[in-house]
């Protein structure tokens, strides 16, 4: 299979690319980024793209499965506008090209509480993404809805505190739906999904990620 990856510069995206390169079922891994990842591999191809001119990459968005794993969880009006452009507008351009070029599978990293009706900007944006993709035709459409994703080597003190606090509550049987999930495990399941899930739409909610 030939894999296409959008969001390869994000934490989960970087781990995902490594997992894809290690998997013998994937013969080619193509990433679209705005700056080089620095990766080198015989199966790896990288396009540093002008995100304002997606259409110029029409002939390159060709493959069997498209992974989309942008991770933007930042605040502020100006930055929210940037999120909207990066997640919604960029995806819309790539998804149209993927459909035109016959890509069969679309694997989306969404969020546990994603909803187009959410009052939280991030969750609302992810919900709109889910619905937008559903309007296009892919033989297989898989939505992953993880909770908190752990960055293995994070230096962000607040994130460490949140993770450790959740683990304490989880040990008491509380807030199980928010159990921290490692980026490595999530990436492993993303790689596996196109190979084991049926055609049509599959929603992989938090608890099922661990057993997929």
PDB file of C-alpha atoms in Angstrom:
ATOM      1  CA  UNK A   1       0.000   0.000   0.000  1.00  0.00           C
ATOM      2  CA  UNK A   2       1.019   3.573  -0.614  1.00  0.00           C
ATOM      3  CA  UNK A   3       0.358   5.904   2.331  1.00  0.00           C
ATOM      4  CA  UNK A   4      -0.127   9.668   2.162  1.00  0.00           C
ATOM      5  CA  UNK A   5       0.313  11.671   5.372  1.00  0.00           C
ATOM      6  CA  UNK A   6      -0.824  15.208   6.167  1.00  0.00           C
ATOM      7  CA  UNK A   7       0.359  16.417   9.552  1.00  0.00           C
ATOM      8  CA  UNK A   8       3.681  14.556   9.564  1.00  0.00           C
ATOM      9  CA  UNK A   9       5.376  17.407  11.453  1.00  0.00           C
ATOM     10  CA  UNK A  10       3.076  17.032  14.485  1.00  0.00           C
ATOM     11  CA  UNK A  11       3.922  14.728  17.358  1.00  0.00           C
ATOM     12  CA  UNK A  12       1.582  11.884  16.421  1.00  0.00           C
ATOM     13  CA  UNK A  13       2.341  12.476  12.746  1.00  0.00           C
ATOM     14  CA  UNK A  14       6.071  11.996  13.256  1.00  0.00           C
ATOM     15  CA  UNK A  15       5.513   8.748  15.155  1.00  0.00           C
ATOM     16  CA  UNK A  16       2.978   7.626  12.543  1.00  0.00           C
ATOM     17  CA  UNK A  17       5.486   8.065   9.719  1.00  0.00           C
ATOM     18  CA  UNK A  18       8.059   5.979  11.604  1.00  0.00           C
ATOM     19  CA  UNK A  19       5.486   3.207  12.148  1.00  0.00           C
ATOM     20  CA  UNK A  20       4.482   3.258   8.476  1.00  0.00           C
ATOM     21  CA  UNK A  21       8.110   2.989   7.364  1.00  0.00           C
ATOM     22  CA  UNK A  22       8.596  -0.018   9.643  1.00  0.00           C
ATOM     23  CA  UNK A  23       5.484  -1.804   8.332  1.00  0.00           C
ATOM     24  CA  UNK A  24       6.150  -4.078   5.348  1.00  0.00           C
ATOM     25  CA  UNK A  25       2.547  -3.708   4.138  1.00  0.00           C
ATOM     26  CA  UNK A  26       3.298  -0.089   3.242  1.00  0.00           C
ATOM     27  CA  UNK A  27       5.622   0.126   0.255  1.00  0.00           C
ATOM     28  CA  UNK A  28       5.750   3.925   0.016  1.00  0.00           C
ATOM     29  CA  UNK A  29       5.128   6.738   2.501  1.00  0.00           C
ATOM     30  CA  UNK A  30       4.518  10.222   1.104  1.00  0.00           C
ATOM     31  CA  UNK A  31       4.281  13.251   3.381  1.00  0.00           C
ATOM     32  CA  UNK A  32       3.146  16.804   2.651  1.00  0.00           C
ATOM     33  CA  UNK A  33       4.754  19.336   4.983  1.00  0.00           C
ATOM     34  CA  UNK A  34       5.635  23.035   5.073  1.00  0.00           C
ATOM     35  CA  UNK A  35       9.161  22.320   6.295  1.00  0.00           C
ATOM     36  CA  UNK A  36      11.462  19.320   5.985  1.00  0.00           C
ATOM     37  CA  UNK A  37      11.157  16.518   8.531  1.00  0.00           C
ATOM     38  CA  UNK A  38      14.782  15.514   7.963  1.00  0.00           C
ATOM     39  CA  UNK A  39      13.803  11.857   7.543  1.00  0.00           C
ATOM     40  CA  UNK A  40      15.667   9.573   5.156  1.00  0.00           C
ATOM     41  CA  UNK A  41      14.383   6.169   4.052  1.00  0.00           C
ATOM     42  CA  UNK A  42      14.109   4.199   0.830  1.00  0.00           C
ATOM     43  CA  UNK A  43      10.286   4.143   1.140  1.00  0.00           C
ATOM     44  CA  UNK A  44      10.000   7.803   2.133  1.00  0.00           C
ATOM     45  CA  UNK A  45       9.059  10.727  -0.103  1.00  0.00           C
ATOM     46  CA  UNK A  46       8.599  14.275   1.127  1.00  0.00           C
ATOM     47  CA  UNK A  47       6.920  17.240  -0.524  1.00  0.00           C
ATOM     48  CA  UNK A  48       7.500  20.657   1.001  1.00  0.00           C
ATOM     49  CA  UNK A  49       4.338  22.344  -0.135  1.00  0.00           C
ATOM     50  CA  UNK A  50       2.961  25.816  -0.518  1.00  0.00           C
ATOM     51  CA  UNK A  51      -0.245  25.352   1.458  1.00  0.00           C
ATOM     52  CA  UNK A  52      -1.868  28.260  -0.348  1.00  0.00           C
ATOM     53  CA  UNK A  53      -1.500  26.426  -3.669  1.00  0.00           C
ATOM     54  CA  UNK A  54      -2.641  22.861  -2.949  1.00  0.00           C
ATOM     55  CA  UNK A  55      -3.884  22.318  -6.495  1.00  0.00           C
ATOM     56  CA  UNK A  56      -0.334  22.346  -7.854  1.00  0.00           C
ATOM     57  CA  UNK A  57       0.246  19.000  -6.082  1.00  0.00           C
ATOM     58  CA  UNK A  58      -2.631  17.293  -7.861  1.00  0.00           C
ATOM     59  CA  UNK A  59      -0.448  14.612  -9.485  1.00  0.00           C
ATOM     60  CA  UNK A  60       1.281  13.841  -6.181  1.00  0.00           C
ATOM     61  CA  UNK A  61      -1.800  13.135  -4.037  1.00  0.00           C
ATOM     62  CA  UNK A  62      -2.021   9.583  -5.327  1.00  0.00           C
ATOM     63  CA  UNK A  63      -2.066   6.490  -3.126  1.00  0.00           C
ATOM     64  CA  UNK A  64      -4.159   3.926  -1.267  1.00  0.00           C
ATOM     65  CA  UNK A  65      -4.729   5.573   2.110  1.00  0.00           C
ATOM     66  CA  UNK A  66      -4.608   9.169   3.334  1.00  0.00           C
ATOM     67  CA  UNK A  67      -3.822   9.858   6.996  1.00  0.00           C
ATOM     68  CA  UNK A  68      -4.730  13.258   8.417  1.00  0.00           C
ATOM     69  CA  UNK A  69      -3.374  14.006  11.892  1.00  0.00           C
ATOM     70  CA  UNK A  70      -3.014  17.728  12.453  1.00  0.00           C
ATOM     71  CA  UNK A  71      -2.773  18.479  16.171  1.00  0.00           C
ATOM     72  CA  UNK A  72      -3.606  22.072  17.020  1.00  0.00           C
ATOM     73  CA  UNK A  73      -4.806  22.741  20.553  1.00  0.00           C
ATOM     74  CA  UNK A  74      -3.934  26.386  21.085  1.00  0.00           C
ATOM     75  CA  UNK A  75      -5.945  29.415  22.141  1.00  0.00           C
ATOM     76  CA  UNK A  76      -6.435  33.019  21.104  1.00  0.00           C
ATOM     77  CA  UNK A  77      -8.521  34.536  18.322  1.00  0.00           C
ATOM     78  CA  UNK A  78      -5.686  35.003  15.824  1.00  0.00           C
ATOM     79  CA  UNK A  79      -4.368  31.519  16.414  1.00  0.00           C
ATOM     80  CA  UNK A  80      -7.874  30.018  16.175  1.00  0.00           C
ATOM     81  CA  UNK A  81      -8.163  31.590  12.735  1.00  0.00           C
ATOM     82  CA  UNK A  82      -4.857  29.941  11.814  1.00  0.00           C
ATOM     83  CA  UNK A  83      -6.210  26.610  13.090  1.00  0.00           C
ATOM     84  CA  UNK A  84      -9.275  26.965  10.924  1.00  0.00           C
ATOM     85  CA  UNK A  85      -7.185  27.650   7.833  1.00  0.00           C
ATOM     86  CA  UNK A  86      -4.731  24.839   8.504  1.00  0.00           C
ATOM     87  CA  UNK A  87      -7.240  22.143   9.466  1.00  0.00           C
ATOM     88  CA  UNK A  88     -10.334  23.021   7.448  1.00  0.00           C
ATOM     89  CA  UNK A  89      -9.137  24.800   4.327  1.00  0.00           C
ATOM     90  CA  UNK A  90      -5.988  22.744   3.773  1.00  0.00           C
ATOM     91  CA  UNK A  91      -7.822  19.477   4.343  1.00  0.00           C
ATOM     92  CA  UNK A  92     -10.574  20.506   1.946  1.00  0.00           C
ATOM     93  CA  UNK A  93      -7.999  21.038  -0.792  1.00  0.00           C
ATOM     94  CA  UNK A  94      -6.242  17.728  -0.180  1.00  0.00           C
ATOM     95  CA  UNK A  95      -9.457  15.756   0.180  1.00  0.00           C
ATOM     96  CA  UNK A  96     -10.744  16.972  -3.190  1.00  0.00           C
ATOM     97  CA  UNK A  97      -7.498  15.920  -4.860  1.00  0.00           C
ATOM     98  CA  UNK A  98      -7.531  12.568  -3.075  1.00  0.00           C
ATOM     99  CA  UNK A  99     -11.094  11.858  -4.235  1.00  0.00           C
ATOM    100  CA  UNK A 100     -10.314  12.864  -7.797  1.00  0.00           C
ATOM    101  CA  UNK A 101      -7.250  10.601  -7.779  1.00  0.00           C
ATOM    102  CA  UNK A 102      -9.080   7.565  -6.411  1.00  0.00           C
ATOM    103  CA  UNK A 103      -7.597   7.277  -2.900  1.00  0.00           C
ATOM    104  CA  UNK A 104      -9.642   4.504  -1.227  1.00  0.00           C
ATOM    105  CA  UNK A 105      -9.151   5.066   2.493  1.00  0.00           C
ATOM    106  CA  UNK A 106      -9.190   8.138   4.723  1.00  0.00           C
ATOM    107  CA  UNK A 107      -7.936   7.868   8.324  1.00  0.00           C
ATOM    108  CA  UNK A 108      -8.677  10.889  10.520  1.00  0.00           C
ATOM    109  CA  UNK A 109      -7.222  11.639  13.943  1.00  0.00           C
ATOM    110  CA  UNK A 110     -10.075  13.582  15.517  1.00  0.00           C
ATOM    111  CA  UNK A 111     -10.853  14.085  19.214  1.00  0.00           C
ATOM    112  CA  UNK A 112     -12.884  12.413  21.964  1.00  0.00           C
ATOM    113  CA  UNK A 113     -15.340  15.309  22.335  1.00  0.00           C
ATOM    114  CA  UNK A 114     -15.436  16.433  18.706  1.00  0.00           C
ATOM    115  CA  UNK A 115     -18.797  17.937  17.770  1.00  0.00           C
ATOM    116  CA  UNK A 116     -19.814  20.606  15.302  1.00  0.00           C
ATOM    117  CA  UNK A 117     -22.153  21.917  18.018  1.00  0.00           C
ATOM    118  CA  UNK A 118     -19.520  22.194  20.738  1.00  0.00           C
ATOM    119  CA  UNK A 119     -18.925  25.584  22.365  1.00  0.00           C
ATOM    120  CA  UNK A 120     -15.227  24.691  22.637  1.00  0.00           C
ATOM    121  CA  UNK A 121     -13.478  25.884  19.484  1.00  0.00           C
ATOM    122  CA  UNK A 122     -11.105  22.912  19.158  1.00  0.00           C
ATOM    123  CA  UNK A 123     -13.852  20.298  19.547  1.00  0.00           C
ATOM    124  CA  UNK A 124     -16.181  22.198  17.225  1.00  0.00           C
ATOM    125  CA  UNK A 125     -13.456  22.414  14.563  1.00  0.00           C
ATOM    126  CA  UNK A 126     -12.783  18.675  14.779  1.00  0.00           C
ATOM    127  CA  UNK A 127     -16.512  17.941  14.570  1.00  0.00           C
ATOM    128  CA  UNK A 128     -16.840  20.058  11.448  1.00  0.00           C
ATOM    129  CA  UNK A 129     -13.872  18.187   9.962  1.00  0.00           C
ATOM    130  CA  UNK A 130     -15.565  14.839  10.583  1.00  0.00           C
ATOM    131  CA  UNK A 131     -18.762  15.983   8.880  1.00  0.00           C
ATOM    132  CA  UNK A 132     -16.950  17.620   5.977  1.00  0.00           C
ATOM    133  CA  UNK A 133     -15.021  14.458   5.123  1.00  0.00           C
ATOM    134  CA  UNK A 134     -18.228  12.412   5.278  1.00  0.00           C
ATOM    135  CA  UNK A 135     -19.625  14.504   2.409  1.00  0.00           C
ATOM    136  CA  UNK A 136     -16.945  13.116   0.108  1.00  0.00           C
ATOM    137  CA  UNK A 137     -16.755   9.510  -1.035  1.00  0.00           C
ATOM    138  CA  UNK A 138     -14.075   7.213   0.334  1.00  0.00           C
ATOM    139  CA  UNK A 139     -14.496   3.455   0.244  1.00  0.00           C
ATOM    140  CA  UNK A 140     -13.216   3.386   3.825  1.00  0.00           C
ATOM    141  CA  UNK A 141     -13.467   6.290   6.290  1.00  0.00           C
ATOM    142  CA  UNK A 142     -12.087   5.787   9.805  1.00  0.00           C
ATOM    143  CA  UNK A 143     -12.439   8.383  12.565  1.00  0.00           C
ATOM    144  CA  UNK A 144     -10.217   7.989  15.619  1.00  0.00           C
ATOM    145  CA  UNK A 145     -11.436   9.832  18.719  1.00  0.00           C
ATOM    146  CA  UNK A 146      -8.602   9.774  21.294  1.00  0.00           C
ATOM    147  CA  UNK A 147      -8.542  11.660  24.571  1.00  0.00           C
ATOM    148  CA  UNK A 148      -5.345  13.126  25.957  1.00  0.00           C
ATOM    149  CA  UNK A 149      -2.325  12.136  23.851  1.00  0.00           C
ATOM    150  CA  UNK A 150       0.952  11.790  25.708  1.00  0.00           C
ATOM    151  CA  UNK A 151       4.082  13.227  24.153  1.00  0.00           C
ATOM    152  CA  UNK A 152       6.786  10.818  25.297  1.00  0.00           C
ATOM    153  CA  UNK A 153       9.454  13.447  25.840  1.00  0.00           C
ATOM    154  CA  UNK A 154       7.372  16.520  26.618  1.00  0.00           C
ATOM    155  CA  UNK A 155       8.999  19.385  28.507  1.00  0.00           C
ATOM    156  CA  UNK A 156       5.683  21.135  29.187  1.00  0.00           C
ATOM    157  CA  UNK A 157       5.162  21.114  32.968  1.00  0.00           C
ATOM    158  CA  UNK A 158       1.394  21.645  32.765  1.00  0.00           C
ATOM    159  CA  UNK A 159       1.021  18.622  30.495  1.00  0.00           C
ATOM    160  CA  UNK A 160       2.992  16.440  32.904  1.00  0.00           C
ATOM    161  CA  UNK A 161       0.810  17.566  35.791  1.00  0.00           C
ATOM    162  CA  UNK A 162      -2.400  16.848  33.854  1.00  0.00           C
ATOM    163  CA  UNK A 163      -1.178  13.387  32.817  1.00  0.00           C
ATOM    164  CA  UNK A 164      -0.106  12.450  36.343  1.00  0.00           C
ATOM    165  CA  UNK A 165      -3.355  13.749  37.832  1.00  0.00           C
ATOM    166  CA  UNK A 166      -5.445  11.764  35.365  1.00  0.00           C
ATOM    167  CA  UNK A 167      -3.489   8.614  36.130  1.00  0.00           C
ATOM    168  CA  UNK A 168      -4.309   9.007  39.804  1.00  0.00           C
ATOM    169  CA  UNK A 169      -8.026   9.350  39.022  1.00  0.00           C
ATOM    170  CA  UNK A 170      -7.858   6.450  36.529  1.00  0.00           C
ATOM    171  CA  UNK A 171      -6.337   4.235  39.244  1.00  0.00           C
ATOM    172  CA  UNK A 172      -9.467   4.941  41.299  1.00  0.00           C
ATOM    173  CA  UNK A 173     -11.718   4.046  38.358  1.00  0.00           C
ATOM    174  CA  UNK A 174     -12.581   7.643  37.535  1.00  0.00           C
ATOM    175  CA  UNK A 175     -12.466   9.564  34.229  1.00  0.00           C
ATOM    176  CA  UNK A 176     -11.600   6.385  32.292  1.00  0.00           C
ATOM    177  CA  UNK A 177     -12.647   8.036  29.049  1.00  0.00           C
ATOM    178  CA  UNK A 178      -9.831  10.538  29.535  1.00  0.00           C
ATOM    179  CA  UNK A 179      -7.145   7.940  30.198  1.00  0.00           C
ATOM    180  CA  UNK A 180      -3.863   9.226  28.713  1.00  0.00           C
ATOM    181  CA  UNK A 181      -2.923   7.546  25.452  1.00  0.00           C
ATOM    182  CA  UNK A 182       0.623   7.423  24.133  1.00  0.00           C
ATOM    183  CA  UNK A 183       1.271   8.815  20.674  1.00  0.00           C
ATOM    184  CA  UNK A 184       3.131   5.587  19.892  1.00  0.00           C
ATOM    185  CA  UNK A 185       0.101   3.395  20.617  1.00  0.00           C
ATOM    186  CA  UNK A 186      -2.242   5.717  18.727  1.00  0.00           C
ATOM    187  CA  UNK A 187       0.069   5.719  15.693  1.00  0.00           C
ATOM    188  CA  UNK A 188       0.247   1.924  15.821  1.00  0.00           C
ATOM    189  CA  UNK A 189      -3.553   1.709  15.664  1.00  0.00           C
ATOM    190  CA  UNK A 190      -3.750   4.295  12.867  1.00  0.00           C
ATOM    191  CA  UNK A 191      -1.358   2.177  10.788  1.00  0.00           C
ATOM    192  CA  UNK A 192      -3.362  -0.977  11.481  1.00  0.00           C
ATOM    193  CA  UNK A 193      -6.822   0.458  10.793  1.00  0.00           C
ATOM    194  CA  UNK A 194      -6.867   0.380   6.956  1.00  0.00           C
ATOM    195  CA  UNK A 195      -5.798  -3.278   7.031  1.00  0.00           C
ATOM    196  CA  UNK A 196      -8.325  -4.667   9.496  1.00  0.00           C
ATOM    197  CA  UNK A 197     -11.428  -2.472   9.371  1.00  0.00           C
ATOM    198  CA  UNK A 198     -14.265  -2.945   6.847  1.00  0.00           C
ATOM    199  CA  UNK A 199     -15.409  -0.632   4.099  1.00  0.00           C
ATOM    200  CA  UNK A 200     -17.704   2.215   5.044  1.00  0.00           C
ATOM    201  CA  UNK A 201     -17.416   4.504   8.057  1.00  0.00           C
ATOM    202  CA  UNK A 202     -15.858   3.299  11.316  1.00  0.00           C
ATOM    203  CA  UNK A 203     -15.738   5.458  14.439  1.00  0.00           C
ATOM    204  CA  UNK A 204     -13.021   4.295  16.806  1.00  0.00           C
ATOM    205  CA  UNK A 205     -13.910   5.799  20.151  1.00  0.00           C
ATOM    206  CA  UNK A 206     -11.442   6.053  22.984  1.00  0.00           C
ATOM    207  CA  UNK A 207     -11.967   2.674  24.634  1.00  0.00           C
ATOM    208  CA  UNK A 208     -11.820   0.772  21.322  1.00  0.00           C
ATOM    209  CA  UNK A 209      -8.444   2.261  20.384  1.00  0.00           C
ATOM    210  CA  UNK A 210      -6.814   0.063  23.017  1.00  0.00           C
ATOM    211  CA  UNK A 211      -8.378  -3.142  21.673  1.00  0.00           C
ATOM    212  CA  UNK A 212      -8.230  -2.551  17.906  1.00  0.00           C
TER     213      UNK A 212
END
